[in-house]
Coordinates of C-alpha atoms and ligand atoms in Angstrom, one line a residue:
X1 CA -32.7 -4.6 70.8
X2 CA -33.9 -4.8 74.3
X3 CA -37.4 -6.2 75.0
X4 CA -38.6 -2.8 76.1
X5 CA -37.7 -1.1 72.7
X6 CA -39.1 -4.1 70.9
X7 CA -42.1 -3.6 72.7
X8 CA -42.4 0.1 71.8
X9 CA -41.8 -0.8 68.1
X10 CA -44.6 -3.3 68.4
X11 CA -47.0 -0.6 69.8
X12 CA -45.8 1.8 67.0
X13 CA -46.4 -0.8 64.4
X14 CA -50.0 -1.5 65.8
X15 CA -50.9 2.1 66.1
X16 CA -50.1 2.6 62.3
X17 CA -52.2 -0.2 61.1
X18 CA -55.2 0.6 63.6
X19 CA -55.3 4.0 61.9
X20 CA -56.7 2.4 58.9
X21 CA -57.0 4.5 55.7
X22 CA -56.1 7.7 57.7
X23 CA -57.8 10.7 59.1
X24 CA -59.3 11.8 55.9
X25 CA -60.9 8.5 55.0
X26 CA -62.3 8.0 58.5
X27 CA -63.8 11.5 58.5
X28 CA -65.5 10.4 55.2
X29 CA -66.8 7.4 56.9
X30 CA -68.2 9.3 59.8
X31 CA -69.8 12.0 57.6
X32 CA -71.7 9.2 55.9
X33 CA -73.2 8.3 59.3
X34 CA -71.1 5.0 59.4
X35 CA -68.9 3.6 62.5
X36 CA -65.5 2.5 61.5
X37 CA -64.8 -1.0 60.9
X38 CA -63.2 -1.2 64.5
X39 CA -65.9 0.5 66.3
X40 CA -68.3 -1.9 64.8
X41 CA -66.7 -5.0 66.1
X42 CA -66.3 -3.3 69.5
X43 CA -69.9 -2.4 69.6
X44 CA -70.8 -5.9 68.9
X45 CA -68.6 -8.1 71.0
X46 CA -68.7 -8.4 75.0
X47 CA -66.4 -5.7 76.6
X48 CA -62.6 -6.5 76.2
X49 CA -63.4 -9.7 74.6
X50 CA -61.8 -9.1 71.0
X51 CA -58.6 -10.6 70.1
X52 CA -57.5 -9.5 66.4
X53 CA -55.3 -11.7 64.1
X54 CA -53.5 -11.0 60.9
X55 CA -52.9 -7.1 61.8
X56 CA -49.7 -7.1 59.9
X57 CA -50.8 -8.9 56.8
X58 CA -49.9 -7.1 53.6
X59 CA -51.0 -7.3 50.1
X60 CA -48.8 -8.6 47.3
X61 CA -50.1 -6.8 44.3
X62 CA -47.6 -5.1 42.1
X63 CA -49.6 -4.0 39.0
X64 CA -51.0 -0.5 38.7
X65 CA -48.6 0.9 41.1
X66 CA -49.8 -1.1 43.8
X67 CA -46.4 -2.0 44.9
X68 CA -46.0 1.5 46.0
X69 CA -49.4 1.4 48.2
X70 CA -49.7 0.5 51.8
X71 CA -52.9 -0.8 52.8
X72 CA -53.4 -1.2 56.4
X73 CA -54.5 -4.7 57.4
X74 CA -55.5 -5.0 53.8
X75 CA -58.8 -3.5 54.2
X76 CA -60.2 -6.0 56.7
X77 CA -60.2 -6.7 60.4
X78 CA -60.7 -10.3 61.6
X79 CA -60.7 -11.9 65.1
X80 CA -62.6 -13.8 67.7
X81 CA -64.5 -12.3 70.8
X82 CA -67.6 -13.4 72.9
X83 CA -71.3 -12.3 72.8
X84 CA -73.4 -13.5 75.7
X85 CA -69.8 -14.7 77.0
X86 CA -69.9 -17.3 74.3
X87 CA -67.1 -17.5 71.4
X88 CA -67.7 -15.8 67.9
X89 CA -65.8 -15.4 65.0
X90 CA -65.9 -11.9 63.1
X91 CA -64.6 -10.0 60.2
X92 CA -65.3 -6.4 59.2
X93 CA -64.2 -4.9 56.0
X94 CA -62.7 -1.4 56.4
X95 CA -64.0 0.8 53.6
X96 CA -61.3 3.5 54.8
X97 CA -58.7 1.1 53.3
X98 CA -58.9 1.0 49.4
X99 CA -62.8 1.1 49.8
X100 CA -62.6 -2.2 51.6
X101 CA -62.1 -3.9 48.3
X102 CA -61.2 -7.5 48.3
X103 CA -57.7 -8.6 47.1
X104 CA -56.0 -11.7 47.6
X105 CA -54.7 -11.4 51.1
X106 CA -58.0 -9.5 52.2
X107 CA -59.9 -12.8 51.1
X108 CA -57.1 -15.1 52.9
X109 CA -57.9 -13.2 56.2
X110 CA -61.5 -13.7 55.8
X111 CA -61.0 -17.4 54.9
X112 CA -58.9 -17.8 57.8
X113 CA -61.6 -16.7 60.2
X114 CA -63.9 -18.8 58.5
X115 CA -62.1 -21.8 58.9
X116 CA -61.5 -20.9 62.7
X117 CA -65.3 -20.6 63.0
X118 CA -66.1 -23.9 61.4
X119 CA -63.3 -25.8 63.2
X120 CA -64.3 -24.2 66.5
X121 CA -68.0 -24.5 65.8
X122 CA -68.9 -21.0 66.7
X123 CA -71.2 -18.4 64.9
X124 CA -69.5 -16.4 62.1
X125 CA -70.5 -12.7 61.7
X126 CA -69.4 -10.7 58.7
X127 CA -69.5 -7.1 58.4
X128 CA -69.5 -6.0 54.7
X129 CA -68.5 -2.6 53.6
X130 CA -66.7 -2.9 50.3
X131 CA -66.4 -1.7 46.9
X132 CA -66.1 -5.3 45.7
X133 CA -63.2 -7.2 44.1
X134 CA -60.2 -5.0 44.2
X135 CA -60.0 -4.1 40.4
X136 CA -56.1 -3.9 40.5
X137 CA -55.9 -7.4 41.6
X138 CA -57.8 -9.0 38.8
X139 CA -58.4 -12.8 38.8
X140 CA -57.0 -13.1 42.3
X141 CA -59.9 -11.1 43.7
X142 CA -62.3 -13.4 42.0
X143 CA -60.4 -16.3 43.4
X144 CA -60.8 -14.9 46.8
X145 CA -64.6 -14.5 46.3
X146 CA -64.8 -18.2 45.2
X147 CA -63.0 -19.3 48.3
X148 CA -65.4 -17.5 50.6
X149 CA -68.5 -18.7 48.8
X150 CA -67.2 -22.3 49.1
X151 CA -66.7 -22.0 52.7
X152 CA -70.0 -20.5 53.2
X153 CA -71.7 -23.4 51.6
X154 CA -69.5 -25.8 53.6
X155 CA -70.5 -24.2 57.0
X156 CA -74.0 -23.9 56.0
X157 CA -76.0 -25.8 58.6
X158 CA -73.3 -26.4 60.8
X159 CA -72.5 -22.9 62.3
X160 CA -74.8 -20.0 62.1
X161 CA -73.6 -17.4 59.8
X162 CA -74.5 -13.8 60.0
X163 CA -74.1 -10.9 57.4
X164 CA -74.2 -7.2 58.3
X165 CA -74.4 -4.9 55.4
X166 CA -72.9 -1.7 56.4
X167 CA -72.1 0.1 53.3
X168 CA -71.7 -1.0 49.8
X169 CA -71.8 -4.6 48.8
X170 CA -71.7 -4.7 45.2
X171 CA -71.2 -7.2 42.4
X172 CA -70.5 -11.1 43.1
X173 CA -69.7 -9.9 46.7
X174 CA -73.5 -10.0 47.4
X175 CA -73.3 -13.7 47.0
X176 CA -71.6 -14.6 50.4
X177 CA -74.4 -12.6 52.3
X178 CA -76.9 -14.4 50.2
X179 CA -75.4 -17.9 51.2
X180 CA -75.6 -17.1 54.9
X181 CA -78.4 -17.6 57.3
X182 CA -79.5 -14.0 58.4
X183 CA -78.6 -10.8 56.6
X184 CA -79.1 -7.6 58.6
X185 CA -79.3 -4.3 56.9
X186 CA -79.3 -0.6 58.2
X187 CA -81.6 2.2 56.7
X188 CA -79.7 4.6 54.2
X189 CA -76.3 2.7 54.9
X190 CA -76.7 -0.6 53.2
X191 CA -76.4 -0.9 49.5
X192 CA -76.5 -4.3 47.8
X193 CA -76.8 -5.0 44.2
X194 CA -75.3 -7.2 41.3
X195 CA -75.0 -4.5 38.5
X196 CA -74.7 -0.9 40.1
X197 CA -76.6 2.4 38.5
X198 CA -73.6 3.1 36.2
X199 CA -73.8 -0.1 34.5
X200 CA -77.7 0.0 34.4
X201 CA -77.4 3.3 32.8
X202 CA -74.9 2.1 30.2
X203 CA -76.7 -1.0 29.3
X204 CA -80.3 0.0 29.7
X205 CA -80.2 3.7 29.7
X206 CA -82.0 4.1 32.9
X207 CA -81.2 6.3 35.7
X208 CA -81.6 4.9 39.4
X209 CA -79.9 5.8 42.6
X210 CA -78.0 3.3 44.8
X211 CA -80.8 3.5 47.5
X212 CA -83.7 2.6 45.0
X213 CA -81.8 -0.1 43.3
X214 CA -80.5 -1.9 46.5
X215 CA -81.0 0.0 49.6
X216 CA -82.0 -1.4 52.9
X217 CA -85.6 -1.0 52.5
X218 CA -85.6 -2.6 49.0
X219 CA -84.1 -5.7 50.5
X220 CA -86.1 -6.0 53.6
X221 CA -89.5 -5.2 51.8
X222 CA -89.4 -6.2 48.2
X223 CA -86.3 -9.0 47.6
X224 CA -86.4 -10.7 50.8
X225 CA -82.7 -10.7 50.7
X226 CA -82.6 -9.1 54.2
X227 CA -83.9 -10.7 57.3
X228 CA -83.6 -7.8 59.7
X229 CA -84.1 -3.9 59.1
X230 CA -82.7 -1.3 61.5
X231 CA -82.6 2.5 61.5
X232 CA -78.9 2.7 62.8
X233 CA -75.8 0.5 63.2
X234 CA -76.4 0.4 67.1
X235 CA -79.9 -1.1 66.7
X236 CA -78.6 -3.5 64.0
X237 CA -75.9 -4.8 66.7
X238 CA -78.8 -5.1 69.3
X239 CA -80.9 -7.1 66.7
X240 CA -77.8 -9.6 66.2
X241 CA -77.4 -9.9 69.9
X242 CA -81.1 -10.7 70.5
X243 CA -80.9 -13.4 67.6
X244 CA -77.9 -14.9 69.2
X245 CA -79.9 -15.2 72.6
X246 CA -82.2 -17.6 70.5
X247 CA -80.1 -19.6 68.3
X248 CA -77.8 -22.6 69.1
X249 CA -74.0 -22.0 68.8
X250 CA -73.8 -25.0 66.3
X251 CA -75.7 -27.8 64.9
X252 CA -74.7 -30.3 67.8
X253 CA -75.3 -28.4 70.7
X254 CA -79.1 -27.3 72.2
X255 CA -79.3 -23.7 73.2
X256 CA -79.4 -23.3 76.8
X257 CA -82.8 -23.0 78.4
X258 CA -83.7 -19.7 79.9
X259 CA -85.9 -19.0 83.0
X260 CA -89.3 -19.9 82.2
X261 CA -91.8 -17.1 82.3
X262 CA -95.6 -17.3 81.6
X263 CA -96.9 -15.4 78.7
X264 CA -98.2 -11.8 79.7
X265 CA -101.7 -11.7 80.8
X266 CA -102.7 -8.9 78.3
X267 CA -102.8 -11.6 75.4
X268 CA -106.1 -13.4 76.1
X269 CA -105.8 -16.6 73.9
X270 CA -109.4 -17.3 73.9
X271 CA -110.3 -13.5 72.6
X272 CA -108.0 -13.2 69.5
X273 CA -109.5 -15.3 66.8
X274 CA -112.9 -13.9 65.7
X275 CA -115.9 -16.3 65.2
X276 CA -116.4 -15.1 61.8
X277 CA -113.9 -16.5 59.3
X278 CA -114.0 -13.4 57.2
X279 CA -112.6 -11.2 60.0
X280 CA -108.9 -10.9 60.0
X281 CA -106.8 -10.8 63.2
X282 CA -103.1 -10.7 64.1
X283 CA -101.6 -14.1 64.5
X284 CA -98.7 -12.3 66.4
X285 CA -101.1 -12.0 69.3
X286 CA -101.6 -15.6 69.5
X287 CA -98.0 -16.5 69.2
X288 CA -97.5 -13.8 72.0
X289 CA -100.2 -15.5 74.2
X290 CA -98.3 -18.9 74.0
X291 CA -94.5 -18.0 74.5
X292 CA -92.6 -17.1 77.6
X293 CA -93.0 -13.6 78.6
X294 CA -94.7 -13.1 75.4
X295 CA -91.3 -12.4 73.7
X296 CA -91.7 -13.1 69.9
X297 CA -88.5 -12.5 67.7
X298 CA -89.8 -11.9 64.1
X299 CA -87.6 -12.9 61.2
X300 CA -88.2 -11.0 57.8
X301 CA -90.9 -8.8 59.2
X302 CA -91.3 -6.5 56.2
X303 CA -91.3 -9.2 53.5
X304 CA -94.0 -11.5 52.4
X305 CA -96.1 -10.3 55.6
X306 CA -98.9 -13.0 54.8
X307 CA -96.6 -15.5 56.6
X308 CA -95.0 -14.8 59.9
X309 CA -91.9 -16.6 61.0
X310 CA -89.5 -16.0 63.9
X311 CA -88.3 -17.5 67.3
X312 CA -89.8 -17.6 70.7
X313 CA -89.4 -19.7 73.8
X314 CA -91.6 -22.2 75.3
X315 CA -90.8 -23.4 78.6
X316 CA -87.4 -21.8 78.4
X317 CA -86.4 -23.5 75.0
X318 CA -86.3 -21.9 71.5
X319 CA -89.0 -22.9 69.2
X320 CA -89.4 -21.7 65.6
X321 CA -92.6 -20.3 64.5
X322 CA -94.3 -20.7 60.9
X323 CA -97.7 -18.8 61.1
X324 CA -100.0 -17.8 58.4
X325 CA -101.0 -14.0 58.9
X326 CA -104.7 -13.5 58.3
X327 CA -104.1 -9.7 58.6
X328 CA -102.3 -9.7 55.2
X329 CA -104.2 -11.2 52.0
X330 CA -106.0 -13.6 54.5
X331 CA -102.8 -15.5 55.1
X332 CA -102.6 -17.1 51.9
X333 CA -99.3 -19.0 50.7
X334 CA -97.8 -17.4 47.4
X335 CA -94.5 -17.2 45.9
X336 CA -92.6 -15.1 48.3
X337 CA -94.2 -16.6 51.5
X338 CA -93.4 -20.1 50.4
X339 CA -89.9 -19.2 49.9
X340 CA -90.0 -17.6 53.5
X341 CA -91.6 -20.6 55.1
X342 CA -89.3 -23.2 53.5
X343 CA -85.9 -21.5 54.2
X344 CA -87.0 -20.9 57.7
X345 CA -88.0 -24.6 58.1
X346 CA -84.7 -25.7 56.9
X347 CA -82.9 -23.4 59.2
X348 CA -84.9 -24.9 62.3
X349 CA -84.3 -28.3 61.2
X350 CA -80.5 -27.9 60.7
X351 CA -80.0 -26.4 64.1
X352 CA -82.4 -28.7 66.0
X353 CA -85.0 -26.1 66.7
X354 CA -88.7 -27.6 67.0
X355 CA -91.1 -25.9 64.8
X356 CA -94.5 -24.8 65.9
X357 CA -97.0 -24.1 62.8
X358 CA -100.2 -22.1 63.6
X359 CA -102.6 -22.5 60.5
X360 CA -105.3 -20.2 59.3
X361 CA -105.4 -19.8 55.6
X362 CA -107.8 -20.3 52.7
X363 CA -105.2 -21.8 50.3
X364 CA -102.7 -20.9 47.6
X365 CA -103.2 -17.2 46.1
X366 CA -105.1 -17.6 42.8
X367 CA -104.0 -15.6 39.9
X368 CA -102.1 -15.4 36.4
X369 CA -99.4 -13.4 38.2
X370 CA -98.7 -16.2 40.7
X371 CA -99.1 -19.0 38.3
X372 CA -96.5 -17.3 36.0
X373 CA -94.1 -16.5 38.9
X374 CA -94.0 -20.1 39.6
X375 CA -96.1 -20.7 42.6
X376 CA -96.1 -24.6 41.7
X377 CA -92.3 -24.7 41.9
X378 CA -92.2 -22.2 45.0
X379 CA -95.2 -23.7 46.9
X380 CA -93.5 -27.2 46.4
X381 CA -90.7 -25.9 48.6
X382 CA -92.9 -25.6 51.5
X383 CA -94.0 -29.4 51.1
X384 CA -90.4 -30.5 51.0
X385 CA -88.9 -28.5 53.8
X386 CA -91.8 -29.7 56.2
X387 CA -91.5 -33.3 54.9
X388 CA -87.7 -33.4 55.1
X389 CA -87.6 -31.8 58.5
X390 CA -86.9 -34.3 61.4
X391 CA -87.2 -31.9 64.4
X392 CA -90.3 -31.9 66.4
X393 CA -93.2 -30.4 64.4
X394 CA -96.3 -29.3 66.3
X395 CA -99.2 -27.9 64.4
X396 CA -102.2 -26.1 65.5
X397 CA -105.2 -25.2 63.3
X398 CA -106.5 -21.9 64.5
X399 CA -109.4 -21.5 62.0
X400 CA -109.3 -22.1 58.3
X401 CA -107.2 -24.9 56.7
X402 CA -108.4 -25.4 53.2
X403 CA -107.2 -27.6 50.3
X404 CA -103.3 -27.5 49.5
X405 CA -103.0 -25.0 52.3
X406 CA -104.1 -27.5 54.8
X407 CA -101.6 -30.1 53.4
X408 CA -98.6 -27.6 53.1
X409 CA -98.9 -26.3 56.4
X410 CA -97.3 -29.1 58.4
X411 CA -100.3 -31.5 58.0
X412 CA -100.3 -34.9 59.8
X413 CA -99.8 -36.3 56.0
X414 CA -96.4 -34.8 55.6
X415 CA -95.2 -36.0 59.1
X416 CA -96.1 -33.3 61.8
X417 CA -95.7 -35.1 65.0
X418 CA -98.7 -33.5 66.7
X419 CA -101.7 -31.6 65.1
X420 CA -104.0 -30.0 67.3
X421 CA -107.2 -28.0 66.2
X422 CA -109.3 -25.3 68.1
X423 CA -113.2 -26.0 68.0
X424 CA -113.4 -23.2 65.2
X425 CA -111.0 -25.0 62.8
X426 CA -112.7 -25.6 59.2
X427 CA -110.6 -28.3 57.6
X428 CA -112.1 -28.6 54.1
X429 CA -111.1 -28.7 50.5
X430 CA -112.2 -25.2 50.0
X431 CA -114.3 -22.6 51.7
X432 CA -118.0 -23.1 52.1
X433 CA -119.2 -20.5 49.6
X434 CA -116.9 -21.8 46.6
X435 CA -117.7 -25.6 47.5
X436 CA -121.4 -24.9 47.5
X437 CA -121.3 -23.0 44.3
X438 CA -119.4 -25.9 42.6
X439 CA -121.2 -29.0 43.9
X440 CA -124.6 -27.9 44.2
X441 CA -124.7 -25.7 40.9
X442 CA -127.6 -27.4 39.3
X443 CA -129.9 -27.3 42.5
X444 CA -129.0 -23.5 42.9
X445 CA -129.7 -22.8 39.3
X446 CA -133.0 -24.9 39.1
X447 CA -134.4 -23.5 42.4
X448 CA -137.4 -21.2 42.6
X449 CA -135.1 -18.9 44.8
X450 CA -131.6 -19.5 44.0
X451 CA -130.1 -17.1 46.4
X452 CA -132.3 -19.0 49.2
X453 CA -131.1 -22.4 47.9
X454 CA -127.3 -21.3 47.7
X455 CA -127.5 -20.2 51.4
X456 CA -129.1 -23.2 52.4
X457 CA -126.3 -25.5 50.5
X458 CA -123.6 -23.3 52.1
X459 CA -125.2 -23.9 55.5
X460 CA -125.4 -27.7 54.8
X461 CA -121.6 -27.7 53.5
X462 CA -120.6 -25.8 56.7
X463 CA -122.4 -28.2 59.1
X464 CA -120.9 -31.1 57.4
X465 CA -117.3 -30.2 56.6
X466 CA -116.5 -26.8 58.3
X467 CA -115.2 -28.1 61.5
X468 CA -112.4 -30.2 63.1
X469 CA -114.4 -33.1 63.7
X470 CA -114.4 -34.9 60.4
X471 CA -110.6 -34.7 60.4
X472 CA -110.4 -35.7 64.0
X473 CA -112.6 -38.8 63.5
X474 CA -110.0 -39.9 61.0
X475 CA -107.2 -39.4 63.3
X476 CA -105.8 -36.7 61.1
X477 CA -105.8 -34.4 64.0
X478 CA -104.7 -35.8 67.3
X479 CA -106.9 -33.5 69.7
X480 CA -109.5 -30.7 69.4
X481 CA -108.6 -28.5 72.2
X482 CA -109.7 -25.4 74.1
X483 CA -107.5 -22.2 73.2
X484 CA -106.6 -21.9 77.1
X485 CA -105.1 -25.7 76.8
X486 CA -102.6 -24.7 73.9
X487 CA -99.4 -23.7 76.0
X488 CA -99.4 -26.6 78.1
X489 CA -100.2 -28.9 75.4
X490 CA -97.3 -27.6 73.5
X491 CA -95.0 -27.9 76.3
X492 CA -96.0 -31.4 76.8
X493 CA -95.6 -32.3 73.1
X494 CA -92.0 -30.7 73.3
X495 CA -91.2 -32.8 76.2
X496 CA -92.2 -36.0 74.7
X497 CA -90.7 -35.4 71.5
X498 CA -87.2 -34.3 72.9
X499 CA -85.6 -37.6 71.9
X500 CA -87.5 -38.0 68.6
X501 CA -85.4 -40.0 66.3
X502 CA -86.1 -40.5 62.4
X503 CA -84.2 -42.0 59.7
X504 CA -85.3 -41.8 55.9
X505 CA -84.0 -44.0 52.9
X506 CA -80.3 -43.9 52.4
X507 CA -79.5 -41.3 49.8
X508 CA -76.6 -38.6 49.0
X509 CA -79.1 -35.8 49.2
X510 CA -82.6 -34.9 47.9
X511 CA -83.4 -32.6 45.1
X512 CA -85.5 -29.9 46.7
X513 CA -87.3 -27.6 44.3
X514 CA -84.8 -24.7 44.8
Ligands
LIG601 C1 -60.3 -1.2 44.0 C2 -61.7 0.4 44.8 C3 -62.6 -0.3 44.5 C4 -62.6 -1.5 43.9 C5 -63.6 1.3 45.5 N1 -62.2 1.6 45.6 N2 -63.8 0.2 44.9 N3 -60.3 0.1 44.8 N4 -61.2 -1.9 43.6 N5 -63.6 -2.4 43.6 C6 -61.5 2.7 46.1 C7 -61.6 3.8 45.3 O1 -60.5 3.8 44.1 C8 -61.2 4.8 46.5 O2 -59.7 5.0 46.5 C9 -61.6 4.4 47.6 O3 -62.0 3.0 47.4 C10 -63.0 4.9 48.2 O4 -63.8 4.9 46.9 P1 -65.0 6.0 46.4 O5 -65.3 5.6 44.9 O6 -64.0 7.2 46.8 O7 -66.1 6.1 47.4 P2 -67.5 6.4 47.1 O8 -67.6 7.8 46.5 O9 -68.1 6.2 48.4 O10 -68.1 5.2 46.2 C11 -68.1 3.9 46.7 C12 -68.5 2.8 45.6 C13 -67.4 3.0 44.5 C14 -69.8 3.1 45.0 C15 -68.3 1.5 46.3 O11 -66.1 3.1 44.9 C16 -67.5 2.0 43.5 O12 -68.5 2.1 42.6 N6 -66.7 1.1 43.2 C17 -66.6 0.0 42.2 C18 -67.7 -0.9 42.4 C19 -67.5 -2.1 41.5 O13 -67.9 -2.1 40.5 N7 -66.8 -3.2 42.3 C20 -66.5 -4.0 41.4 C21 -67.6 -5.1 41.6 S1 -67.7 -6.6 40.3 P3 -58.9 6.2 46.6 O14 -57.4 5.8 46.7 O15 -59.4 7.2 45.7 O16 -59.3 6.6 48.2 C22 -67.2 -7.6 41.6 C23 -66.8 -9.1 41.1 C24 -66.8 -10.0 42.2 O17 -67.1 -7.4 42.8 C25 -67.2 -11.3 41.5 C26 -67.2 -12.5 42.6 C27 -67.8 -13.6 41.9

């Protein structure tokens, strides 16, 4: 056959496969407000940068009449492209082909691109839109998932792994996204659950919609499984690109510096924190008064909002922020915020991103609910993550730093490299009211005017302990600084710690309180 005809044949074959599950299935996909798998990839990567592999892979299933079924691309598209002109590996499940269900060859396509991503040290982006294990392929589908989970774990901490949930992600399929670093969800489109509404109805007799069980809001506000919530697929892709503008491409390269810009003038650093420790404020304004161009990219914004995590740049370089949020529950640490902090600290540490911790908290959240939910076990994760992290760690105490909260939020004692405090900082075992009530109980009770005595003792306690100078006198704090000195000091601390080197005792690995 002459080459011209062979090329025509190739073009025809390509067109056939690219048509996915056919017009009707594509119409159904569009009617659900979803883009097609191919449109999704092309919306994400730089223009004309996508190169597809395994277009002609076919399934090998024979049971349940599968031998008569043609599944184009076996329900998944894989390839490489660029984002911000840098290489990425990507797969997108095609729901129009057998519901994007995962059979053996489908899983082999995914594991091939995962292997490329790890070998070439580039980020992996997985777009999930699937009915789960392809039922007709039985244990082969389960094997496929196992191979994917194994690779997710192998790549963890080496390359960034990003999951986007753009349709159903049911049953064991959810564990691949759960093993990745960042999960993106889209309102009304993403559905993630282990056991679906039908199983719940059969087993428990309860009726629940997919949306209420595992919709985008559920995972970004209640479970914490999702890190980014968007109103549309396009917005979600913009979020992914923004994330990729902050994080390094793998664990052995630094993210390139960007042009340094000063924080915006509207964020006046010395006017954000109120003098009265009982009055809340938004810690994000403090972050914005420190970072370049006041640009802060928050992670898990809608979950455990008493703690704020995210990325910013200082002097052009990416920094991870872990901050108590006095606006919500006075910024206490609890079960969820401990998990949120610990995982983010480990992400930053794995990818050599320095951590800036802003402290203002009255301690751990008291209560039976928290104790029974395992606040001991979860709280320990924060201690573990900070103690273990070897990246530069800079701590700034803005106001309250009481008790276990003071220790946990990257204190000197668990090896912060630099600890600064503003003059209004209060570093003590507990708040003045609680402390005075306990240690001066007898004096207060026996006084002619107990209330007057109580107030006097609170004042005494405040004068003695509610300041940064006791901790500074012991060297637990390196410097008490004026708010306006903060950015320059952090820039300096980052500069002098850029070659930080630390080695702990030899071990296979530690045993964190997972
Ligand atoms: C084979 C599947 C499939 C599956 C969907 N399809 N899921 N084929 N295996 N798991 C097919 C349908 O038969 C249909 O084919 C097409 O995909 C579109 O599906 P619909 O049901 O028409 O779409 P929709 O109404 O939008 O419903 C989507 C859905 C539903 C909610 C995802 O299809 C569903 O409940 N699927 C099963 C989900 C599930 O229980 N999966 C197994 C989970 S267990 P036709 O030919 O009619 O177009 C699991 C174990 C993994 O994943 C364990 C790993 C450790």
